[in-house]
């Protein structure tokens, strides 16, 4: 497989999933609380995770050894401000400062995500993403991190996956804070974008020219050709795929979704659309799977239910559908982002990998990566300004509600000993350069 010379090949992680909150002086986040209340398998949590806070040098060496050009990591907000509001803490900033320098020293471009879900509990206690104050505190936090790291970052993303922050966490209840409430979800659907807007403006004021956001998209297929099923798929597509990108690029929400959410939106939301739609320097797409949708017969928004599809699946039951990656890159470029540079900021699959004879044979994952990289490069050949691709993830890690049961790593982690064992998929990337 031929990778263009100027195409960035990277690997991604997120703070709460790898660092270990036991290490360093980190404040509590709503993920700690959600896990403690039973929101995750077996109440597993990020206390230790991959102990990356202690093993970061070894982990940077692994990235270099894999011949990656770039590393996408996230900053834990409660390491910088334990309660989300106080003056920035030297210990937290120092950790990321040395991480960035360590990446650069190894010839690896550092790409920083500011919010990958670890909201300080003190802000969650005041309403979290239902409260617009959280968006304002977020902008302050963005400035603090940029002040310290900004001169050495290749890019900065405000928010990772607003759909997960809002819908998955406030309507479906699968992620912290675990709500199942349309009114809460509607507020979060807007406020997380408002936080992005205020954060991006704060970063712009500091002179940054590399500001982006990371959206996740899931291909929505109707179960049958029936009008009701096609409608259910279109509504899913609207909530998941259109809501965020239309607001960010057109300054408006899709009307078929807005008509259901509008009664619950925060007061004054219309006046904030310009802040949300300010110019960006790049956009990231996280893509994993497609899903099948049928009308649920309730006549109640969002009308649909998902069904099990026929394609090969990951250990999480997610269908493997590389065509969807090419589809979304071309759709983003054609309908929304034009000449804006795009990155695939996450893509990968879960398996229940086991170490045997000192290695991990994850041939199915190698196939997944090969096919998705090919799909991404096909979109690039078709004219999409795609600048790079980040594999999810460097390490097996804390997979949110699934705890440690699902493994996405290119590198296997033995959680008893913290031993890292590169898998065949790691060798696949290593050999691409
Ligand atoms: C994405 C998240 C990432 C990881 C993968 C599997 O939604 O951004 O943290 O959990 O899914």
Short mmCIF file of C-alpha atoms and ligand atoms in Angstrom, two decimals:
data_model
loop_
_atom_site.label_atom_id
_atom_site.label_comp_id
_atom_site.label_asym_id
_atom_site.label_seq_id
_atom_site.Cartn_x
_atom_site.Cartn_y
_atom_site.Cartn_z
CA UNK A 1 0.00 0.00 0.00
CA UNK A 2 1.48 3.35 -1.06
CA UNK A 3 1.10 6.27 1.34
CA UNK A 4 1.79 9.72 -0.16
CA UNK A 5 4.87 11.37 1.32
CA UNK A 6 2.99 14.44 2.55
CA UNK A 7 0.14 12.40 4.10
CA UNK A 8 0.31 12.45 7.92
CA UNK A 9 0.09 9.00 9.51
CA UNK A 10 -0.63 9.22 13.21
CA UNK A 11 -1.97 7.43 16.22
CA UNK A 12 -4.48 8.73 18.77
CA UNK A 13 -5.27 8.40 22.48
CA UNK A 14 -7.31 10.27 25.10
CA UNK A 15 -6.24 11.33 28.59
CA UNK A 16 -8.87 9.62 30.75
CA UNK A 17 -8.51 6.38 28.81
CA UNK A 18 -4.76 5.97 29.38
CA UNK A 19 -3.18 8.29 31.96
CA UNK A 20 -4.48 6.98 35.28
CA UNK A 21 -6.12 9.52 37.60
CA UNK A 22 -4.26 8.00 40.55
CA UNK A 23 -1.11 9.68 39.26
CA UNK A 24 -0.48 13.40 39.66
CA UNK A 25 -2.76 15.91 41.29
CA UNK A 26 -5.85 15.56 39.12
CA UNK A 27 -9.30 16.74 40.18
CA UNK A 28 -12.35 14.47 40.03
CA UNK A 29 -14.23 14.31 36.72
CA UNK A 30 -17.77 13.23 35.91
CA UNK A 31 -16.33 10.00 34.47
CA UNK A 32 -15.04 9.04 37.93
CA UNK A 33 -18.52 9.59 39.33
CA UNK A 34 -20.29 7.83 36.47
CA UNK A 35 -18.04 4.79 36.85
CA UNK A 36 -18.53 4.73 40.65
CA UNK A 37 -22.30 4.81 40.18
CA UNK A 38 -22.22 1.74 37.94
CA UNK A 39 -22.16 3.47 34.55
CA UNK A 40 -19.40 1.15 33.35
CA UNK A 41 -18.90 -2.59 33.21
CA UNK A 42 -18.03 -3.78 36.73
CA UNK A 43 -17.60 -0.15 37.86
CA UNK A 44 -14.24 -0.13 36.11
CA UNK A 45 -12.68 3.31 35.92
CA UNK A 46 -9.67 5.37 34.85
CA UNK A 47 -7.82 5.24 38.20
CA UNK A 48 -4.86 3.37 36.75
CA UNK A 49 -5.77 2.75 33.09
CA UNK A 50 -2.46 2.32 31.19
CA UNK A 51 -0.43 4.26 33.80
CA UNK A 52 0.62 6.46 30.90
CA UNK A 53 1.24 9.34 33.33
CA UNK A 54 4.21 7.30 34.54
CA UNK A 55 5.04 5.46 31.31
CA UNK A 56 4.74 8.33 28.84
CA UNK A 57 8.38 8.10 27.74
CA UNK A 58 8.01 4.42 26.89
CA UNK A 59 4.78 5.23 25.05
CA UNK A 60 6.41 8.00 23.00
CA UNK A 61 9.19 5.55 22.13
CA UNK A 62 6.54 3.13 20.89
CA UNK A 63 5.03 5.81 18.64
CA UNK A 64 8.46 6.59 17.23
CA UNK A 65 9.17 2.87 16.81
CA UNK A 66 5.92 2.53 14.84
CA UNK A 67 7.24 5.15 12.38
CA UNK A 68 4.28 7.43 13.00
CA UNK A 69 4.52 11.05 11.89
CA UNK A 70 2.06 12.37 14.45
CA UNK A 71 0.48 11.80 17.85
CA UNK A 72 -3.04 12.96 18.76
CA UNK A 73 -3.45 13.17 22.55
CA UNK A 74 -5.90 14.96 24.81
CA UNK A 75 -5.37 17.17 27.83
CA UNK A 76 -7.28 16.27 30.99
CA UNK A 77 -9.08 19.47 32.01
CA UNK A 78 -9.07 18.47 35.73
CA UNK A 79 -5.25 18.22 35.64
CA UNK A 80 -5.08 21.87 34.58
CA UNK A 81 -7.91 23.10 36.82
CA UNK A 82 -9.08 20.65 39.45
CA UNK A 83 -12.48 22.33 39.63
CA UNK A 84 -12.56 23.72 36.08
CA UNK A 85 -12.25 27.32 37.25
CA UNK A 86 -9.18 27.90 39.40
CA UNK A 87 -5.83 29.26 38.20
CA UNK A 88 -4.01 26.76 35.96
CA UNK A 89 -1.85 24.29 37.85
CA UNK A 90 1.84 24.03 37.07
CA UNK A 91 1.98 20.27 37.63
CA UNK A 92 -0.67 19.56 35.00
CA UNK A 93 0.78 21.95 32.45
CA UNK A 94 4.29 20.58 33.08
CA UNK A 95 3.16 17.06 32.25
CA UNK A 96 1.82 18.01 28.81
CA UNK A 97 4.73 20.36 28.23
CA UNK A 98 7.22 17.53 28.58
CA UNK A 99 4.99 15.23 26.54
CA UNK A 100 4.97 17.72 23.66
CA UNK A 101 8.73 18.22 23.88
CA UNK A 102 9.22 14.47 24.03
CA UNK A 103 7.15 13.98 20.89
CA UNK A 104 9.03 16.70 19.03
CA UNK A 105 12.38 15.28 20.12
CA UNK A 106 11.36 12.03 18.43
CA UNK A 107 10.25 13.75 15.22
CA UNK A 108 6.55 13.29 16.04
CA UNK A 109 4.04 16.14 15.43
CA UNK A 110 1.91 16.78 18.53
CA UNK A 111 -1.85 17.25 17.86
CA UNK A 112 -3.75 18.29 20.97
CA UNK A 113 -7.44 17.79 21.79
CA UNK A 114 -8.67 19.99 24.63
CA UNK A 115 -11.88 18.19 25.59
CA UNK A 116 -12.08 14.42 25.34
CA UNK A 117 -14.84 14.03 27.92
CA UNK A 118 -13.25 14.37 31.36
CA UNK A 119 -15.38 17.27 32.61
CA UNK A 120 -14.35 18.50 36.09
CA UNK A 121 -16.94 17.19 38.56
CA UNK A 122 -17.30 20.66 40.09
CA UNK A 123 -18.69 21.90 36.77
CA UNK A 124 -20.85 18.79 36.37
CA UNK A 125 -22.32 19.60 39.79
CA UNK A 126 -23.47 22.94 38.42
CA UNK A 127 -25.26 21.38 35.45
CA UNK A 128 -22.33 20.41 33.24
CA UNK A 129 -23.10 20.83 29.55
CA UNK A 130 -26.67 21.90 30.33
CA UNK A 131 -25.24 25.07 31.83
CA UNK A 132 -23.76 27.69 29.50
CA UNK A 133 -21.27 28.73 32.18
CA UNK A 134 -19.41 25.50 31.40
CA UNK A 135 -18.81 26.82 27.88
CA UNK A 136 -17.34 30.03 29.30
CA UNK A 137 -15.03 28.19 31.69
CA UNK A 138 -14.00 25.96 28.81
CA UNK A 139 -12.81 28.98 26.82
CA UNK A 140 -10.61 30.08 29.75
CA UNK A 141 -9.16 26.60 29.99
CA UNK A 142 -8.41 26.55 26.23
CA UNK A 143 -6.43 29.76 26.61
CA UNK A 144 -4.45 28.41 29.58
CA UNK A 145 -3.35 25.31 27.65
CA UNK A 146 -2.57 27.25 24.50
CA UNK A 147 -0.54 29.80 26.46
CA UNK A 148 1.75 27.04 27.63
CA UNK A 149 1.86 24.56 24.72
CA UNK A 150 0.69 26.60 21.78
CA UNK A 151 4.07 27.46 20.34
CA UNK A 152 4.85 23.76 19.71
CA UNK A 153 1.56 22.15 18.67
CA UNK A 154 0.87 21.02 15.11
CA UNK A 155 -2.86 21.50 15.69
CA UNK A 156 -5.40 22.03 18.41
CA UNK A 157 -8.95 20.62 18.50
CA UNK A 158 -11.48 22.12 20.87
CA UNK A 159 -13.88 19.21 21.35
CA UNK A 160 -13.85 15.51 20.54
CA UNK A 161 -17.15 14.12 19.22
CA UNK A 162 -19.88 16.56 20.28
CA UNK A 163 -22.52 13.89 19.48
CA UNK A 164 -21.11 11.69 22.23
CA UNK A 165 -20.81 14.61 24.65
CA UNK A 166 -24.44 15.57 24.03
CA UNK A 167 -26.74 12.86 22.66
CA UNK A 168 -24.98 9.69 23.80
CA UNK A 169 -24.51 11.11 27.30
CA UNK A 170 -27.77 13.04 27.87
CA UNK A 171 -30.38 11.24 25.75
CA UNK A 172 -29.12 7.67 25.45
CA UNK A 173 -27.48 7.71 28.89
CA UNK A 174 -24.53 5.55 27.86
CA UNK A 175 -21.79 8.00 28.89
CA UNK A 176 -21.33 10.41 31.79
CA UNK A 177 -23.47 11.97 33.15
CA UNK A 178 -25.79 9.14 32.09
CA UNK A 179 -28.98 11.14 31.53
CA UNK A 180 -31.97 10.05 29.46
CA UNK A 181 -33.70 13.35 29.00
CA UNK A 182 -34.53 15.11 25.73
CA UNK A 183 -34.49 18.53 27.32
CA UNK A 184 -31.02 18.01 28.80
CA UNK A 185 -29.83 16.55 25.49
CA UNK A 186 -31.06 19.54 23.47
CA UNK A 187 -29.20 21.94 25.74
CA UNK A 188 -26.02 19.90 25.55
CA UNK A 189 -26.39 19.60 21.73
CA UNK A 190 -26.12 23.38 21.57
CA UNK A 191 -23.89 24.19 24.52
CA UNK A 192 -21.07 21.89 23.46
CA UNK A 193 -20.96 23.72 20.12
CA UNK A 194 -21.12 27.05 21.92
CA UNK A 195 -18.17 25.89 24.05
CA UNK A 196 -16.33 25.04 20.85
CA UNK A 197 -17.09 28.51 19.50
CA UNK A 198 -15.96 30.36 22.62
CA UNK A 199 -12.89 28.14 22.88
CA UNK A 200 -11.98 28.65 19.22
CA UNK A 201 -12.40 32.42 19.61
CA UNK A 202 -10.13 32.43 22.68
CA UNK A 203 -7.52 30.43 20.76
CA UNK A 204 -7.81 32.75 17.76
CA UNK A 205 -7.27 35.75 20.03
CA UNK A 206 -3.97 34.16 21.02
CA UNK A 207 -2.96 34.10 17.37
CA UNK A 208 -3.44 30.40 16.68
CA UNK A 209 -3.77 29.30 13.05
CA UNK A 210 -4.35 25.58 13.52
CA UNK A 211 -7.77 25.38 15.21
CA UNK A 212 -10.19 22.58 14.49
CA UNK A 213 -12.88 20.33 15.93
CA UNK A 214 -13.34 16.56 15.75
CA UNK A 215 -16.74 15.18 14.70
CA UNK A 216 -17.79 11.55 14.65
CA UNK A 217 -20.08 10.24 11.95
CA UNK A 218 -21.92 6.95 11.54
CA UNK A 219 -23.38 5.75 8.27
CA UNK A 220 -27.16 5.37 8.68
CA UNK A 221 -28.79 2.75 6.46
CA UNK A 222 -32.57 2.16 6.41
CA UNK A 223 -33.62 -1.42 7.30
CA UNK A 224 -35.95 -1.55 4.31
CA UNK A 225 -37.02 0.72 1.49
CA UNK A 226 -40.22 1.60 3.37
CA UNK A 227 -40.77 5.33 3.77
CA UNK A 228 -40.97 5.02 7.59
CA UNK A 229 -37.61 3.24 7.79
CA UNK A 230 -35.96 5.72 5.46
CA UNK A 231 -37.33 8.50 7.67
CA UNK A 232 -35.91 6.84 10.81
CA UNK A 233 -32.49 6.61 9.13
CA UNK A 234 -32.70 10.25 8.00
CA UNK A 235 -33.52 11.42 11.52
CA UNK A 236 -30.60 9.43 12.92
CA UNK A 237 -28.37 10.97 10.25
CA UNK A 238 -29.70 14.41 11.20
CA UNK A 239 -28.98 14.07 14.91
CA UNK A 240 -25.64 12.34 14.49
CA UNK A 241 -24.14 13.58 11.24
CA UNK A 242 -25.86 16.82 10.16
CA UNK A 243 -26.61 18.73 13.38
CA UNK A 244 -23.02 19.60 14.27
CA UNK A 245 -21.48 20.11 10.85
CA UNK A 246 -24.36 22.27 9.61
CA UNK A 247 -24.09 24.51 12.66
CA UNK A 248 -20.31 24.75 12.30
CA UNK A 249 -20.25 25.42 8.57
CA UNK A 250 -23.61 27.10 7.84
CA UNK A 251 -24.49 28.65 11.19
CA UNK A 252 -27.88 26.88 11.23
CA UNK A 253 -29.32 23.64 12.58
CA UNK A 254 -31.08 21.16 10.26
CA UNK A 255 -34.79 21.99 10.39
CA UNK A 256 -36.00 18.37 10.62
CA UNK A 257 -34.15 17.99 13.93
CA UNK A 258 -34.52 21.53 15.21
CA UNK A 259 -38.31 21.27 15.11
CA UNK A 260 -38.07 18.61 17.84
CA UNK A 261 -35.28 20.15 19.93
CA UNK A 262 -36.20 23.83 19.72
CA UNK A 263 -38.64 23.85 22.67
CA UNK A 264 -35.78 22.69 24.92
CA UNK A 265 -32.94 24.86 23.61
CA UNK A 266 -31.18 27.32 25.93
CA UNK A 267 -32.49 30.88 25.89
CA UNK A 268 -30.72 33.04 23.32
CA UNK A 269 -29.27 30.17 21.32
CA UNK A 270 -29.99 31.92 18.01
CA UNK A 271 -27.59 34.74 18.91
CA UNK A 272 -24.79 32.25 19.45
CA UNK A 273 -24.83 30.64 16.00
CA UNK A 274 -22.27 33.06 14.60
CA UNK A 275 -19.85 32.19 17.38
CA UNK A 276 -20.37 28.51 16.58
CA UNK A 277 -19.82 28.99 12.85
CA UNK A 278 -16.61 31.02 12.96
CA UNK A 279 -13.92 30.02 10.46
CA UNK A 280 -11.76 27.00 11.29
CA UNK A 281 -8.40 25.82 9.97
CA UNK A 282 -9.23 22.13 9.70
CA UNK A 283 -11.83 19.54 10.68
CA UNK A 284 -11.41 15.99 11.94
CA UNK A 285 -13.62 12.98 11.25
CA UNK A 286 -13.81 9.99 13.57
CA UNK A 287 -15.35 7.06 11.74
CA UNK A 288 -15.95 3.50 12.91
CA UNK A 289 -19.09 1.87 11.56
CA UNK A 290 -22.55 1.98 10.00
CA UNK A 291 -25.87 1.17 11.60
CA UNK A 292 -29.27 -0.04 10.37
CA UNK A 293 -32.44 1.85 11.28
CA UNK A 294 -36.10 0.91 11.35
CA UNK A 295 -39.15 2.90 12.36
CA UNK A 296 -39.97 2.02 15.99
CA UNK A 297 -43.71 2.51 15.57
CA UNK A 298 -44.00 4.95 18.49
CA UNK A 299 -44.46 8.10 16.44
CA UNK A 300 -42.23 9.77 19.04
CA UNK A 301 -38.98 11.57 18.15
CA UNK A 302 -36.39 10.22 17.28
CA UNK A 303 -38.71 7.52 15.80
CA UNK A 304 -36.12 4.80 15.09
CA UNK A 305 -34.54 1.71 16.53
CA UNK A 306 -31.32 0.10 15.40
CA UNK A 307 -31.18 -3.42 14.04
CA UNK A 308 -28.36 -5.92 13.74
CA UNK A 309 -26.81 -5.73 10.27
CA UNK A 310 -25.39 -8.49 8.05
CA UNK A 311 -21.77 -7.32 7.68
CA UNK A 312 -18.72 -8.73 9.53
CA UNK A 313 -18.50 -7.24 13.03
CA UNK A 314 -15.97 -6.13 15.61
CA UNK A 315 -16.07 -7.59 19.13
CA UNK A 316 -18.40 -4.70 20.04
CA UNK A 317 -20.84 -5.78 17.33
CA UNK A 318 -20.02 -2.77 15.16
CA UNK A 319 -20.37 -3.52 11.44
CA UNK A 320 -17.21 -3.14 9.38
CA UNK A 321 -18.06 -0.81 6.51
CA UNK A 322 -15.03 0.98 4.99
CA UNK A 323 -17.15 2.47 2.20
CA UNK A 324 -18.69 4.73 4.82
CA UNK A 325 -15.37 6.45 5.45
CA UNK A 326 -14.97 7.44 1.82
CA UNK A 327 -18.64 8.44 1.72
CA UNK A 328 -18.33 10.84 4.68
CA UNK A 329 -15.07 12.42 3.55
CA UNK A 330 -16.58 13.14 0.14
CA UNK A 331 -19.87 14.31 1.65
CA UNK A 332 -18.15 16.65 4.13
CA UNK A 333 -16.00 18.16 1.40
CA UNK A 334 -18.84 18.47 -1.13
CA UNK A 335 -21.67 19.67 1.10
CA UNK A 336 -19.98 21.47 3.99
CA UNK A 337 -16.25 22.04 4.25
CA UNK A 338 -15.09 22.86 0.69
CA UNK A 339 -11.36 23.52 0.70
CA UNK A 340 -10.96 23.15 4.46
CA UNK A 341 -8.24 20.57 5.22
CA UNK A 342 -9.66 17.36 6.70
CA UNK A 343 -8.10 14.65 8.84
CA UNK A 344 -9.36 11.23 9.82
CA UNK A 345 -8.71 11.74 13.53
CA UNK A 346 -9.86 8.28 14.68
CA UNK A 347 -10.54 4.93 13.04
CA UNK A 348 -10.04 1.43 14.39
CA UNK A 349 -11.71 -1.70 15.73
CA UNK A 350 -12.16 -3.62 18.96
CA UNK A 351 -11.17 -7.26 19.35
CA UNK A 352 -10.61 -9.50 22.36
CA UNK A 353 -6.89 -9.86 21.68
CA UNK A 354 -4.66 -12.28 23.57
CA UNK A 355 -0.87 -12.44 23.72
CA UNK A 356 0.58 -15.70 22.39
CA UNK A 357 4.28 -16.45 21.88
CA UNK A 358 5.18 -12.86 22.71
CA UNK A 359 2.95 -11.32 20.05
CA UNK A 360 -0.67 -10.66 19.11
CA UNK A 361 -2.00 -11.88 15.79
CA UNK A 362 -4.80 -9.41 15.05
CA UNK A 363 -5.14 -10.13 11.34
CA UNK A 364 -8.75 -8.96 11.31
CA UNK A 365 -7.67 -5.54 12.59
CA UNK A 366 -4.91 -5.34 9.98
CA UNK A 367 -7.58 -5.93 7.34
CA UNK A 368 -9.79 -3.26 8.89
CA UNK A 369 -6.98 -0.69 8.80
CA UNK A 370 -5.92 -1.63 5.29
CA UNK A 371 -9.44 -1.26 3.91
CA UNK A 372 -10.21 1.98 5.75
CA UNK A 373 -6.89 3.59 4.82
CA UNK A 374 -7.58 2.64 1.21
CA UNK A 375 -11.04 4.23 1.46
CA UNK A 376 -9.55 7.42 2.92
CA UNK A 377 -6.92 7.60 0.18
CA UNK A 378 -9.59 6.99 -2.47
CA UNK A 379 -11.44 10.06 -1.17
CA UNK A 380 -8.20 12.01 -1.37
CA UNK A 381 -7.67 10.84 -4.95
CA UNK A 382 -11.21 12.01 -5.70
CA UNK A 383 -10.24 15.54 -4.64
CA UNK A 384 -10.94 15.68 -0.89
CA UNK A 385 -8.23 17.78 0.83
CA UNK A 386 -7.46 14.97 3.27
CA UNK A 387 -4.18 15.68 5.05
CA UNK A 388 -3.80 12.66 7.28
CA UNK A 389 -5.12 9.65 9.17
CA UNK A 390 -4.84 8.73 12.86
CA UNK A 391 -5.38 5.16 14.00
CA UNK A 392 -7.40 4.59 17.18
CA UNK A 393 -5.60 3.68 19.34
CA UNK A 394 -1.96 3.43 20.37
CA UNK A 395 -2.79 1.27 23.41
CA UNK A 396 -5.57 -0.96 24.62
CA UNK A 397 -7.28 1.32 27.13
CA UNK A 398 -10.31 2.21 29.23
CA UNK A 399 -13.09 1.96 26.65
CA UNK A 400 -15.60 4.12 28.54
CA UNK A 401 -18.79 2.23 29.45
CA UNK A 402 -17.16 -1.02 28.32
CA UNK A 403 -14.30 -0.65 30.79
CA UNK A 404 -11.28 -2.73 29.86
CA UNK A 405 -13.15 -5.51 28.08
CA UNK A 406 -12.81 -4.08 24.57
CA UNK A 407 -9.33 -3.67 23.11
CA UNK A 408 -8.67 -1.10 20.37
CA UNK A 409 -4.88 -0.86 20.69
CA UNK A 410 -2.14 -1.36 18.15
CA UNK A 411 -0.25 -2.29 21.28
CA UNK A 412 -1.63 -4.81 23.78
CA UNK A 413 -1.64 -3.79 27.44
CA UNK A 414 -1.48 -6.32 30.25
CA UNK A 415 -3.32 -4.39 32.96
CA UNK A 416 -1.76 -6.42 35.79
CA UNK A 417 1.83 -5.69 34.81
CA UNK A 418 1.42 -2.71 32.44
CA UNK A 419 3.46 -4.63 29.88
CA UNK A 420 3.08 -3.30 26.33
CA UNK A 421 3.16 -5.84 23.47
CA UNK A 422 2.95 -4.55 19.88
CA UNK A 423 0.35 -6.39 17.80
CA UNK A 424 0.55 -7.28 14.11
CA UNK A 425 -1.47 -4.14 13.38
CA UNK A 426 1.37 -2.10 14.90
CA UNK A 427 3.79 -3.78 12.45
CA UNK A 428 1.38 -2.99 9.62
CA UNK A 429 1.73 0.75 10.30
CA UNK A 430 5.44 0.45 11.01
CA UNK A 431 5.93 -0.99 7.52
CA UNK A 432 3.94 1.72 5.77
CA UNK A 433 6.87 4.14 6.13
C1 LIG B 1 -14.64 7.18 20.01
C2 LIG B 1 -13.92 7.92 21.12
C3 LIG B 1 -12.68 7.23 21.62
C4 LIG B 1 -12.85 5.73 21.65
C5 LIG B 1 -13.39 5.22 20.36
C6 LIG B 1 -13.52 3.73 20.29
O1 LIG B 1 -15.99 7.50 20.05
O2 LIG B 1 -13.56 9.21 20.70
O3 LIG B 1 -12.36 7.78 22.87
O4 LIG B 1 -13.60 5.36 22.73
O5 LIG B 1 -14.62 5.80 20.09
#
